[in-house]
PDB file of C-alpha atoms and ligand atoms in Angstrom:
ATOM      1  CA  ALA A  26     -20.533 -23.169   7.810  1.00  0.00           C
ATOM      2  CA  PRO A  27     -19.669 -22.236  11.439  1.00  0.00           C
ATOM      3  CA  ALA A  28     -23.033 -22.763  13.845  1.00  0.00           C
ATOM      4  CA  VAL A  29     -22.744 -18.951  15.537  1.00  0.00           C
ATOM      5  CA  PHE A  30     -20.970 -15.383  14.633  1.00  0.00           C
ATOM      6  CA  THR A  31     -18.242 -14.318  15.141  1.00  0.00           C
ATOM      7  CA  GLU A  32     -17.688 -11.520  17.304  1.00  0.00           C
ATOM      8  CA  ALA A  33     -15.739  -8.924  17.171  1.00  0.00           C
ATOM      9  CA  GLU A  34     -13.906  -9.964  20.524  1.00  0.00           C
ATOM     10  CA  VAL A  35     -13.124 -13.170  18.804  1.00  0.00           C
ATOM     11  CA  TYR A  36     -11.667 -11.086  16.292  1.00  0.00           C
ATOM     12  CA  GLN A  37      -9.789  -9.274  19.004  1.00  0.00           C
ATOM     13  CA  GLN A  38      -8.432 -12.388  20.193  1.00  0.00           C
ATOM     14  CA  ASN A  39      -7.729 -14.643  17.355  1.00  0.00           C
ATOM     15  CA  PHE A  40      -7.902 -13.715  14.100  1.00  0.00           C
ATOM     16  CA  ASP A  41      -4.658 -14.148  13.135  1.00  0.00           C
ATOM     17  CA  PRO A  42      -3.144 -10.851  10.309  1.00  0.00           C
ATOM     18  CA  ARG A  43      -0.732 -12.909   9.389  1.00  0.00           C
ATOM     19  CA  ALA A  44      -1.566 -15.991   8.994  1.00  0.00           C
ATOM     20  CA  TYR A  45      -4.387 -13.834   6.561  1.00  0.00           C
ATOM     21  CA  LEU A  46      -2.354 -12.406   4.411  1.00  0.00           C
ATOM     22  CA  GLU A  47      -0.044 -15.453   3.863  1.00  0.00           C
ATOM     23  CA  GLU A  48      -3.379 -17.267   3.295  1.00  0.00           C
ATOM     24  CA  PHE A  49      -4.789 -15.113   0.308  1.00  0.00           C
ATOM     25  CA  TYR A  50      -2.658 -12.290  -0.836  1.00  0.00           C
ATOM     26  CA  SER A  51       0.389 -14.214  -0.484  1.00  0.00           C
ATOM     27  CA  LEU A  52       1.671 -15.823  -4.313  1.00  0.00           C
ATOM     28  CA  LYS A  53       0.481 -18.540  -4.942  1.00  0.00           C
ATOM     29  CA  GLN A  54       3.207 -20.973  -7.317  1.00  0.00           C
ATOM     30  CA  GLY A  55       3.983 -17.249  -8.467  1.00  0.00           C
ATOM     31  CA  ARG A  56       0.905 -16.327  -8.993  1.00  0.00           C
ATOM     32  CA  LEU A  57      -1.905 -14.259  -6.794  1.00  0.00           C
ATOM     33  CA  GLU A  58      -4.872 -15.440  -6.896  1.00  0.00           C
ATOM     34  CA  ALA A  59      -7.466 -15.154  -8.904  1.00  0.00           C
ATOM     35  CA  LEU A  60     -10.301 -13.027  -7.024  1.00  0.00           C
ATOM     36  CA  VAL A  61      -7.577 -11.270  -5.485  1.00  0.00           C
ATOM     37  CA  GLU A  62      -6.933 -10.157  -9.664  1.00  0.00           C
ATOM     38  CA  GLN A  63     -10.547  -9.711  -9.941  1.00  0.00           C
ATOM     39  CA  ASN A  64     -10.820  -7.270  -6.646  1.00  0.00           C
ATOM     40  CA  LEU A  65      -8.029  -5.758  -7.346  1.00  0.00           C
ATOM     41  CA  ARG A  66      -9.118  -4.562 -11.491  1.00  0.00           C
ATOM     42  CA  SER A  67     -12.502  -3.584  -9.506  1.00  0.00           C
ATOM     43  CA  LEU A  68     -10.835  -1.143  -7.526  1.00  0.00           C
ATOM     44  CA  PHE A  69      -9.713   0.185 -10.526  1.00  0.00           C
ATOM     45  CA  LYS A  70     -12.206   0.723 -12.131  1.00  0.00           C
ATOM     46  CA  MET A  71     -14.511   2.269  -9.844  1.00  0.00           C
ATOM     47  CA  PHE A  72     -11.415   4.651  -8.372  1.00  0.00           C
ATOM     48  CA  SER A  73     -10.698   5.492 -12.594  1.00  0.00           C
ATOM     49  CA  LEU A  74     -14.628   6.822 -12.026  1.00  0.00           C
ATOM     50  CA  GLU A  75     -14.316  10.651 -13.066  1.00  0.00           C
ATOM     51  CA  GLU A  76     -16.242  11.956  -9.503  1.00  0.00           C
ATOM     52  CA  LEU A  77     -13.722   9.325  -7.110  1.00  0.00           C
ATOM     53  CA  LYS A  78     -10.947  11.928  -6.355  1.00  0.00           C
ATOM     54  CA  GLY A  79     -10.770  14.362  -3.207  1.00  0.00           C
ATOM     55  CA  ASP A  80      -8.992  14.959  -0.007  1.00  0.00           C
ATOM     56  CA  THR A  81     -10.172  12.432   2.755  1.00  0.00           C
ATOM     57  CA  LEU A  82     -10.622   8.569   2.192  1.00  0.00           C
ATOM     58  CA  ILE A  83     -11.557   6.326   5.292  1.00  0.00           C
ATOM     59  CA  ASP A  84     -10.706   2.776   5.243  1.00  0.00           C
ATOM     60  CA  VAL A  85     -12.983   1.241   7.315  1.00  0.00           C
ATOM     61  CA  GLY A  86     -12.210  -2.281   8.316  1.00  0.00           C
ATOM     62  CA  CYS A  87      -9.104  -1.872   6.880  1.00  0.00           C
ATOM     63  CA  GLY A  88      -7.015  -5.485   8.473  1.00  0.00           C
ATOM     64  CA  PRO A  89      -4.097  -6.324   7.898  1.00  0.00           C
ATOM     65  CA  THR A  90      -3.944  -5.581   4.159  1.00  0.00           C
ATOM     66  CA  ILE A  91      -3.106  -2.383   1.697  1.00  0.00           C
ATOM     67  CA  TYR A  92      -4.819  -3.488  -1.501  1.00  0.00           C
ATOM     68  CA  GLN A  93      -8.007  -2.163  -1.415  1.00  0.00           C
ATOM     69  CA  VAL A  94      -6.196   1.522  -0.990  1.00  0.00           C
ATOM     70  CA  LEU A  95      -3.701   0.876  -3.950  1.00  0.00           C
ATOM     71  CA  SER A  96      -6.087   2.627  -6.858  1.00  0.00           C
ATOM     72  CA  ALA A  97      -7.539   5.006  -3.838  1.00  0.00           C
ATOM     73  CA  CYS A  98      -4.310   6.334  -3.294  1.00  0.00           C
ATOM     74  CA  GLU A  99      -4.714   8.103  -6.721  1.00  0.00           C
ATOM     75  CA  ARG A 100      -6.897  10.139  -6.079  1.00  0.00           C
ATOM     76  CA  PHE A 101      -7.302  10.756  -3.337  1.00  0.00           C
ATOM     77  CA  GLN A 102      -4.983  13.249  -0.251  1.00  0.00           C
ATOM     78  CA  GLU A 103      -5.219  11.697   2.511  1.00  0.00           C
ATOM     79  CA  ILE A 104      -6.094   8.570   3.339  1.00  0.00           C
ATOM     80  CA  ILE A 105      -7.363   7.197   7.786  1.00  0.00           C
ATOM     81  CA  ALA A 106      -7.111   3.366   7.860  1.00  0.00           C
ATOM     82  CA  LEU A 107      -9.864   1.640  10.653  1.00  0.00           C
ATOM     83  CA  ASP A 108     -10.225  -1.689  12.409  1.00  0.00           C
ATOM     84  CA  TYR A 109     -11.232  -2.798  15.415  1.00  0.00           C
ATOM     85  CA  THR A 110      -8.424  -5.321  15.963  1.00  0.00           C
ATOM     86  CA  ASP A 111      -5.331  -4.034  18.021  1.00  0.00           C
ATOM     87  CA  ARG A 112      -3.045  -6.634  15.770  1.00  0.00           C
ATOM     88  CA  ASN A 113      -4.593  -5.834  12.549  1.00  0.00           C
ATOM     89  CA  ARG A 114      -3.519  -2.395  12.500  1.00  0.00           C
ATOM     90  CA  GLN A 115      -0.211  -3.104  14.002  1.00  0.00           C
ATOM     91  CA  GLU A 116       0.679  -5.410  11.402  1.00  0.00           C
ATOM     92  CA  LEU A 117      -0.221  -2.578   8.887  1.00  0.00           C
ATOM     93  CA  GLU A 118       1.610   0.198  10.936  1.00  0.00           C
ATOM     94  CA  LYS A 119       5.050  -2.806  10.443  1.00  0.00           C
ATOM     95  CA  TRP A 120       3.776  -1.860   6.611  1.00  0.00           C
ATOM     96  CA  LEU A 121       3.328   1.524   6.294  1.00  0.00           C
ATOM     97  CA  LYS A 122       6.593   2.420   8.519  1.00  0.00           C
ATOM     98  CA  ASN A 123       8.540  -0.142   6.053  1.00  0.00           C
ATOM     99  CA  GLU A 124       9.956  -2.440   9.140  1.00  0.00           C
ATOM    100  CA  ALA A 125      11.723  -5.837   8.824  1.00  0.00           C
ATOM    101  CA  GLY A 126       9.707  -8.496   8.701  1.00  0.00           C
ATOM    102  CA  ALA A 127       6.554  -6.148   7.438  1.00  0.00           C
ATOM    103  CA  PHE A 128       3.676  -8.891   5.164  1.00  0.00           C
ATOM    104  CA  ASP A 129       5.818  -8.109   0.961  1.00  0.00           C
ATOM    105  CA  TRP A 130       2.554  -6.198  -0.572  1.00  0.00           C
ATOM    106  CA  ARG A 131       5.210  -6.146  -3.548  1.00  0.00           C
ATOM    107  CA  PRO A 132       3.693  -8.346  -6.066  1.00  0.00           C
ATOM    108  CA  VAL A 133       0.566  -7.094  -6.033  1.00  0.00           C
ATOM    109  CA  VAL A 134       1.793  -3.313  -5.784  1.00  0.00           C
ATOM    110  CA  LYS A 135       2.679  -4.424  -9.359  1.00  0.00           C
ATOM    111  CA  TYR A 136      -0.247  -5.764 -10.366  1.00  0.00           C
ATOM    112  CA  VAL A 137      -1.993  -2.561  -9.605  1.00  0.00           C
ATOM    113  CA  CYS A 138       0.710  -0.594 -11.483  1.00  0.00           C
ATOM    114  CA  GLU A 139       0.403  -2.323 -14.252  1.00  0.00           C
ATOM    115  CA  LEU A 140      -3.686  -1.547 -14.571  1.00  0.00           C
ATOM    116  CA  GLU A 141      -2.752   1.746 -14.109  1.00  0.00           C
ATOM    117  CA  GLY A 142      -0.263   1.592 -17.304  1.00  0.00           C
ATOM    118  CA  ASP A 143       2.945   1.434 -15.851  1.00  0.00           C
ATOM    119  CA  ARG A 144       4.196  -1.764 -13.708  1.00  0.00           C
ATOM    120  CA  GLU A 145       7.759  -0.337 -13.118  1.00  0.00           C
ATOM    121  CA  LYS A 146       6.541   2.379 -10.753  1.00  0.00           C
ATOM    122  CA  TRP A 147       5.603   0.411  -7.923  1.00  0.00           C
ATOM    123  CA  ALA A 148       8.305   1.213  -6.070  1.00  0.00           C
ATOM    124  CA  GLU A 149       6.960   5.030  -6.683  1.00  0.00           C
ATOM    125  CA  LYS A 150       3.588   4.341  -5.018  1.00  0.00           C
ATOM    126  CA  GLU A 151       4.981   2.287  -3.129  1.00  0.00           C
ATOM    127  CA  GLU A 152       6.053   5.822  -0.937  1.00  0.00           C
ATOM    128  CA  LYS A 153       3.274   7.702  -1.903  1.00  0.00           C
ATOM    129  CA  LEU A 154       0.237   6.247  -0.159  1.00  0.00           C
ATOM    130  CA  ARG A 155       3.379   5.408   2.636  1.00  0.00           C
ATOM    131  CA  LYS A 156       2.912   9.922   2.920  1.00  0.00           C
ATOM    132  CA  LYS A 157      -0.586   9.687   2.029  1.00  0.00           C
ATOM    133  CA  VAL A 158      -1.977   6.829   5.257  1.00  0.00           C
ATOM    134  CA  ARG A 159      -2.223   9.451   8.003  1.00  0.00           C
ATOM    135  CA  GLN A 160      -3.864   7.350  10.784  1.00  0.00           C
ATOM    136  CA  VAL A 161      -4.597   4.559  11.765  1.00  0.00           C
ATOM    137  CA  LEU A 162      -7.298   4.165  14.354  1.00  0.00           C
ATOM    138  CA  LYS A 163     -10.299   1.821  16.085  1.00  0.00           C
ATOM    139  CA  CYS A 164     -13.562   1.349  14.957  1.00  0.00           C
ATOM    140  CA  ASP A 165     -16.147  -1.273  15.673  1.00  0.00           C
ATOM    141  CA  VAL A 166     -19.184  -0.868  12.794  1.00  0.00           C
ATOM    142  CA  THR A 167     -21.481  -1.923  15.203  1.00  0.00           C
ATOM    143  CA  LYS A 168     -21.367   1.472  17.057  1.00  0.00           C
ATOM    144  CA  ALA A 169     -22.862   5.267  15.971  1.00  0.00           C
ATOM    145  CA  ASN A 170     -19.799   7.152  15.895  1.00  0.00           C
ATOM    146  CA  PRO A 171     -17.370   4.164  14.695  1.00  0.00           C
ATOM    147  CA  THR A 172     -14.058   5.283  16.309  1.00  0.00           C
ATOM    148  CA  ASP A 173     -15.801   6.382  19.513  1.00  0.00           C
ATOM    149  CA  PRO A 174     -13.886   8.090  21.545  1.00  0.00           C
ATOM    150  CA  VAL A 175     -12.711  10.214  18.788  1.00  0.00           C
ATOM    151  CA  SER A 176     -15.097  12.077  16.143  1.00  0.00           C
ATOM    152  CA  LEU A 177     -13.602  11.829  12.576  1.00  0.00           C
ATOM    153  CA  LEU A 178     -14.713  14.776  10.685  1.00  0.00           C
ATOM    154  CA  PRO A 179     -16.810  13.856   7.341  1.00  0.00           C
ATOM    155  CA  ALA A 180     -14.862  12.593   4.631  1.00  0.00           C
ATOM    156  CA  ASP A 181     -14.784  12.756   0.033  1.00  0.00           C
ATOM    157  CA  CYS A 182     -14.918   9.280   0.301  1.00  0.00           C
ATOM    158  CA  VAL A 183     -15.675   5.555   2.638  1.00  0.00           C
ATOM    159  CA  LEU A 184     -14.495   2.629   1.405  1.00  0.00           C
ATOM    160  CA  SER A 185     -14.528  -0.668   3.085  1.00  0.00           C
ATOM    161  CA  THR A 186     -13.926  -4.076   1.262  1.00  0.00           C
ATOM    162  CA  LEU A 187     -14.894  -7.504   2.949  1.00  0.00           C
ATOM    163  CA  CYS A 188     -15.678  -5.729   6.431  1.00  0.00           C
ATOM    164  CA  LEU A 189     -19.457  -5.787   7.319  1.00  0.00           C
ATOM    165  CA  GLU A 190     -20.136  -8.706   5.841  1.00  0.00           C
ATOM    166  CA  ALA A 191     -17.513 -10.379   8.568  1.00  0.00           C
ATOM    167  CA  ALA A 192     -18.847  -7.571  11.472  1.00  0.00           C
ATOM    168  CA  SER A 193     -22.784  -8.333  10.952  1.00  0.00           C
ATOM    169  CA  LYS A 194     -24.551 -11.637  12.487  1.00  0.00           C
ATOM    170  CA  ASP A 195     -27.756 -10.523  10.506  1.00  0.00           C
ATOM    171  CA  LEU A 196     -29.811  -8.387   8.313  1.00  0.00           C
ATOM    172  CA  PRO A 197     -30.802  -5.761  10.448  1.00  0.00           C
ATOM    173  CA  THR A 198     -27.141  -5.124  11.938  1.00  0.00           C
ATOM    174  CA  PHE A 199     -25.338  -5.132   8.656  1.00  0.00           C
ATOM    175  CA  ARG A 200     -28.283  -2.423   7.816  1.00  0.00           C
ATOM    176  CA  SER A 201     -27.281  -0.408  10.392  1.00  0.00           C
ATOM    177  CA  ALA A 202     -23.471  -0.931  10.319  1.00  0.00           C
ATOM    178  CA  LEU A 203     -23.976   1.065   7.127  1.00  0.00           C
ATOM    179  CA  ARG A 204     -25.541   3.775   8.583  1.00  0.00           C
ATOM    180  CA  ASN A 205     -23.279   4.375  11.377  1.00  0.00           C
ATOM    181  CA  VAL A 206     -20.630   3.766   8.108  1.00  0.00           C
ATOM    182  CA  ALA A 207     -22.446   6.992   6.704  1.00  0.00           C
ATOM    183  CA  GLY A 208     -22.022   9.201   9.204  1.00  0.00           C
ATOM    184  CA  LEU A 209     -18.140   9.126   8.398  1.00  0.00           C
ATOM    185  CA  VAL A 210     -19.247  10.604   4.520  1.00  0.00           C
ATOM    186  CA  LYS A 211     -19.832  13.729   3.465  1.00  0.00           C
ATOM    187  CA  PRO A 212     -23.257  14.158   2.119  1.00  0.00           C
ATOM    188  CA  GLY A 213     -22.186  14.895  -1.653  1.00  0.00           C
ATOM    189  CA  GLY A 214     -19.307  12.492  -1.029  1.00  0.00           C
ATOM    190  CA  HIS A 215     -18.571   8.690  -2.312  1.00  0.00           C
ATOM    191  CA  LEU A 216     -18.875   4.810  -0.636  1.00  0.00           C
ATOM    192  CA  VAL A 217     -17.183   2.539  -2.012  1.00  0.00           C
ATOM    193  CA  MET A 218     -17.314  -1.171  -1.301  1.00  0.00           C
ATOM    194  CA  VAL A 219     -16.135  -4.339  -2.135  1.00  0.00           C
ATOM    195  CA  THR A 220     -18.702  -6.522  -0.644  1.00  0.00           C
ATOM    196  CA  VAL A 221     -18.558 -10.831  -1.104  1.00  0.00           C
ATOM    197  CA  LEU A 222     -22.160 -12.737  -1.566  1.00  0.00           C
ATOM    198  CA  GLY A 223     -23.733 -15.614  -0.678  1.00  0.00           C
ATOM    199  CA  ASP A 224     -21.047 -16.656   1.686  1.00  0.00           C
ATOM    200  CA  THR A 225     -21.195 -17.641   4.985  1.00  0.00           C
ATOM    201  CA  TYR A 226     -17.531 -18.173   6.096  1.00  0.00           C
ATOM    202  CA  TYR A 227     -14.271 -18.445   5.820  1.00  0.00           C
ATOM    203  CA  ALA A 228     -12.168 -19.900   7.338  1.00  0.00           C
ATOM    204  CA  PHE A 229      -7.818 -20.392   7.351  1.00  0.00           C
ATOM    205  CA  ASN A 230      -5.072 -21.004  10.075  1.00  0.00           C
ATOM    206  CA  ASN A 231      -7.498 -23.366  11.740  1.00  0.00           C
ATOM    207  CA  GLN A 232      -9.668 -21.075  12.631  1.00  0.00           C
ATOM    208  CA  VAL A 233     -13.419 -20.318  10.701  1.00  0.00           C
ATOM    209  CA  PHE A 234     -15.141 -16.767  10.878  1.00  0.00           C
ATOM    210  CA  SER A 235     -18.366 -16.101  10.300  1.00  0.00           C
ATOM    211  CA  CYS A 236     -19.758 -14.552   6.990  1.00  0.00           C
ATOM    212  CA  LEU A 237     -23.131 -13.138   6.652  1.00  0.00           C
ATOM    213  CA  ARG A 238     -24.822 -15.013   3.706  1.00  0.00           C
ATOM    214  CA  LEU A 239     -25.871 -11.123   1.306  1.00  0.00           C
ATOM    215  CA  GLU A 240     -27.767 -11.412  -1.742  1.00  0.00           C
ATOM    216  CA  ARG A 241     -27.049  -8.246  -4.386  1.00  0.00           C
ATOM    217  CA  SER A 242     -30.524  -6.495  -3.997  1.00  0.00           C
ATOM    218  CA  GLU A 243     -30.513  -6.766   0.240  1.00  0.00           C
ATOM    219  CA  VAL A 244     -26.914  -5.041  -0.040  1.00  0.00           C
ATOM    220  CA  GLU A 245     -27.647  -2.183  -2.182  1.00  0.00           C
ATOM    221  CA  GLU A 246     -31.223  -1.323  -0.686  1.00  0.00           C
ATOM    222  CA  ALA A 247     -29.169  -1.050   2.645  1.00  0.00           C
ATOM    223  CA  VAL A 248     -26.804   1.344   0.921  1.00  0.00           C
ATOM    224  CA  GLU A 249     -29.787   3.135  -0.191  1.00  0.00           C
ATOM    225  CA  ALA A 250     -31.775   2.781   2.733  1.00  0.00           C
ATOM    226  CA  ALA A 251     -28.489   4.610   5.011  1.00  0.00           C
ATOM    227  CA  GLY A 252     -29.226   7.886   2.060  1.00  0.00           C
ATOM    228  CA  PHE A 253     -26.711   6.738  -0.197  1.00  0.00           C
ATOM    229  CA  ASP A 254     -27.392   7.108  -4.129  1.00  0.00           C
ATOM    230  CA  LEU A 255     -26.217   4.237  -5.877  1.00  0.00           C
ATOM    231  CA  LYS A 256     -23.797   5.023  -9.129  1.00  0.00           C
ATOM    232  CA  PHE A 257     -22.597   1.399  -9.618  1.00  0.00           C
ATOM    233  CA  SER A 258     -21.935  -1.998  -9.931  1.00  0.00           C
ATOM    234  CA  GLU A 259     -21.482  -4.817 -10.382  1.00  0.00           C
ATOM    235  CA  VAL A 260     -20.823  -8.426  -9.900  1.00  0.00           C
ATOM    236  CA  GLN A 261     -18.525 -10.692 -10.646  1.00  0.00           C
ATOM    237  CA  SER A 262     -18.928 -15.354 -10.260  1.00  0.00           C
ATOM    238  CA  CYS A 263     -16.529 -16.218  -7.335  1.00  0.00           C
ATOM    239  CA  LEU A 264     -14.219 -19.944  -8.460  1.00  0.00           C
ATOM    240  CA  PRO A 265     -16.213 -22.313  -7.637  1.00  0.00           C
ATOM    241  CA  GLY A 266     -14.330 -25.010  -4.905  1.00  0.00           C
ATOM    242  CA  ASP A 267     -12.898 -22.974  -2.600  1.00  0.00           C
ATOM    243  CA  VAL A 268     -12.418 -24.851   0.588  1.00  0.00           C
ATOM    244  CA  ARG A 269     -11.807 -21.730   1.967  1.00  0.00           C
ATOM    245  CA  GLN A 270     -14.729 -20.263   2.070  1.00  0.00           C
ATOM    246  CA  ASP A 271     -18.276 -20.695   0.271  1.00  0.00           C
ATOM    247  CA  CYS A 272     -18.826 -17.309  -1.116  1.00  0.00           C
ATOM    248  CA  GLU A 273     -20.651 -17.376  -4.621  1.00  0.00           C
ATOM    249  CA  ALA A 274     -20.118 -13.714  -5.765  1.00  0.00           C
ATOM    250  CA  VAL A 275     -18.295 -10.010  -5.137  1.00  0.00           C
ATOM    251  CA  LEU A 276     -20.468  -7.231  -4.996  1.00  0.00           C
ATOM    252  CA  SER A 277     -18.512  -3.744  -6.793  1.00  0.00           C
ATOM    253  CA  LEU A 278     -20.411  -1.209  -5.684  1.00  0.00           C
ATOM    254  CA  VAL A 279     -20.266   3.258  -5.508  1.00  0.00           C
ATOM    255  CA  ALA A 280     -23.306   5.355  -4.173  1.00  0.00           C
ATOM    256  CA  ARG A 281     -23.140   8.457  -3.228  1.00  0.00           C
ATOM    257  CA  ARG A 282     -24.743  10.002   0.137  1.00  0.00           C
ATOM    258  CA  ARG A 283     -27.672  12.220  -0.606  1.00  0.00           C
ATOM    259  CA  ALA A 284     -27.608  15.591   0.541  1.00  0.00           C
ATOM    260  CA  ALA A 285     -29.222  15.643   4.583  1.00  0.00           C
ATOM    261  CA  LEU A 286     -33.169  16.304   4.387  1.00  0.00           C
ATOM    262  CA  THR A 287     -33.201  19.471   5.376  1.00  0.00           C
TER     263      THR A 287
HETATM  264  N1  SAH B  31     -10.459  -5.456   4.813  1.00  0.00           N
HETATM  265  C1  SAH B  31      -9.472  -6.201   4.714  1.00  0.00           C
HETATM  266  C2  SAH B  31     -10.087  -6.699   5.875  1.00  0.00           C
HETATM  267  C3  SAH B  31     -11.062  -7.397   5.694  1.00  0.00           C
HETATM  268  S1  SAH B  31     -11.418  -9.370   7.319  1.00  0.00           S
HETATM  269  C4  SAH B  31      -9.500  -7.112   3.381  1.00  0.00           C
HETATM  270  O1  SAH B  31     -10.138  -7.096   2.395  1.00  0.00           O
HETATM  271  O2  SAH B  31      -8.696  -8.147   3.476  1.00  0.00           O
HETATM  272  C5  SAH B  31     -12.799  -8.712   8.337  1.00  0.00           C
HETATM  273  C6  SAH B  31     -12.299  -7.781   8.429  1.00  0.00           C
HETATM  274  O3  SAH B  31     -13.146  -6.729   9.471  1.00  0.00           O
HETATM  275  C7  SAH B  31     -11.075  -7.541   9.308  1.00  0.00           C
HETATM  276  O4  SAH B  31     -10.238  -6.860   9.678  1.00  0.00           O
HETATM  277  C8  SAH B  31     -11.455  -7.297  11.215  1.00  0.00           C
HETATM  278  O5  SAH B  31     -10.719  -7.011  12.561  1.00  0.00           O
HETATM  279  C9  SAH B  31     -12.606  -6.443  10.587  1.00  0.00           C
HETATM  280  N2  SAH B  31     -13.473  -6.704  12.418  1.00  0.00           N
HETATM  281  C10 SAH B  31     -14.562  -7.471  12.555  1.00  0.00           C
HETATM  282  N3  SAH B  31     -15.629  -6.827  13.313  1.00  0.00           N
HETATM  283  C11 SAH B  31     -15.443  -5.732  13.122  1.00  0.00           C
HETATM  284  C12 SAH B  31     -16.049  -4.344  13.185  1.00  0.00           C
HETATM  285  N4  SAH B  31     -17.608  -4.476  14.697  1.00  0.00           N
HETATM  286  N5  SAH B  31     -15.835  -2.784  13.245  1.00  0.00           N
HETATM  287  C13 SAH B  31     -14.541  -2.954  12.743  1.00  0.00           C
HETATM  288  N6  SAH B  31     -14.261  -3.634  11.994  1.00  0.00           N
HETATM  289  C14 SAH B  31     -14.357  -5.114  12.177  1.00  0.00           C
END
């Protein structure tokens, strides 16, 4: 485990989006990583819940990835993607604009299409997603308004995968980041999270990034304390023996933001 917390500026300088994608989201011997498939199944399950639909969805800490919005894009009309680093946002834009050299998400898109019942509609889904992502903006989850100086209208849904545990140096910071993220959700709107549990680091490209070691109850309590009611929560274990990270399990949850107290 790294001795020091990975500050956001270290992400800005050292997080190589291309290396991250190759390490965790590319095919290995013709297969996706078991963890990726598991997360795609959880996201499919959560975005099949009746109440998870609406106009706008904000993806917080999107990184250079799109897998997390593949099921979501069937249920929301507009998507806004946020991340701290310039290079992650550029890598995402490259795929959105279908530019040469963009990462090949087809195996992942096909996997999700198969979950949804028709593997053959992958090209249609890619086109749909490219149309629905309307903005890609900078954000810092440690700020009260994460998109400051831009103020976004609160969304029907906020999604965040594998971000807050990377962006928070301790539990109080994690809880405060969740309160900041809560401000992006309408009262009555939903939060969808995928968070690793028991993890202290992840590594790729000979670089180590710190991760806040969390327990299920700590995440669930932080979500409730940030003004949400838990609607769905599921823990799935990680395969042991992965040298690239030490995660024990993955928590997937859906929570609904309570109406503001008057
Ligand atoms: N959501 C993607 C990326 C996760 S990697 C996925 O599921 O694979 C962690 C991400 O958190 C990186 O993209 C990094 O840029 C972002 N991040 C780190 N600190 C942050 C902060 N303070 N505010 C917002 N994003 C941050």
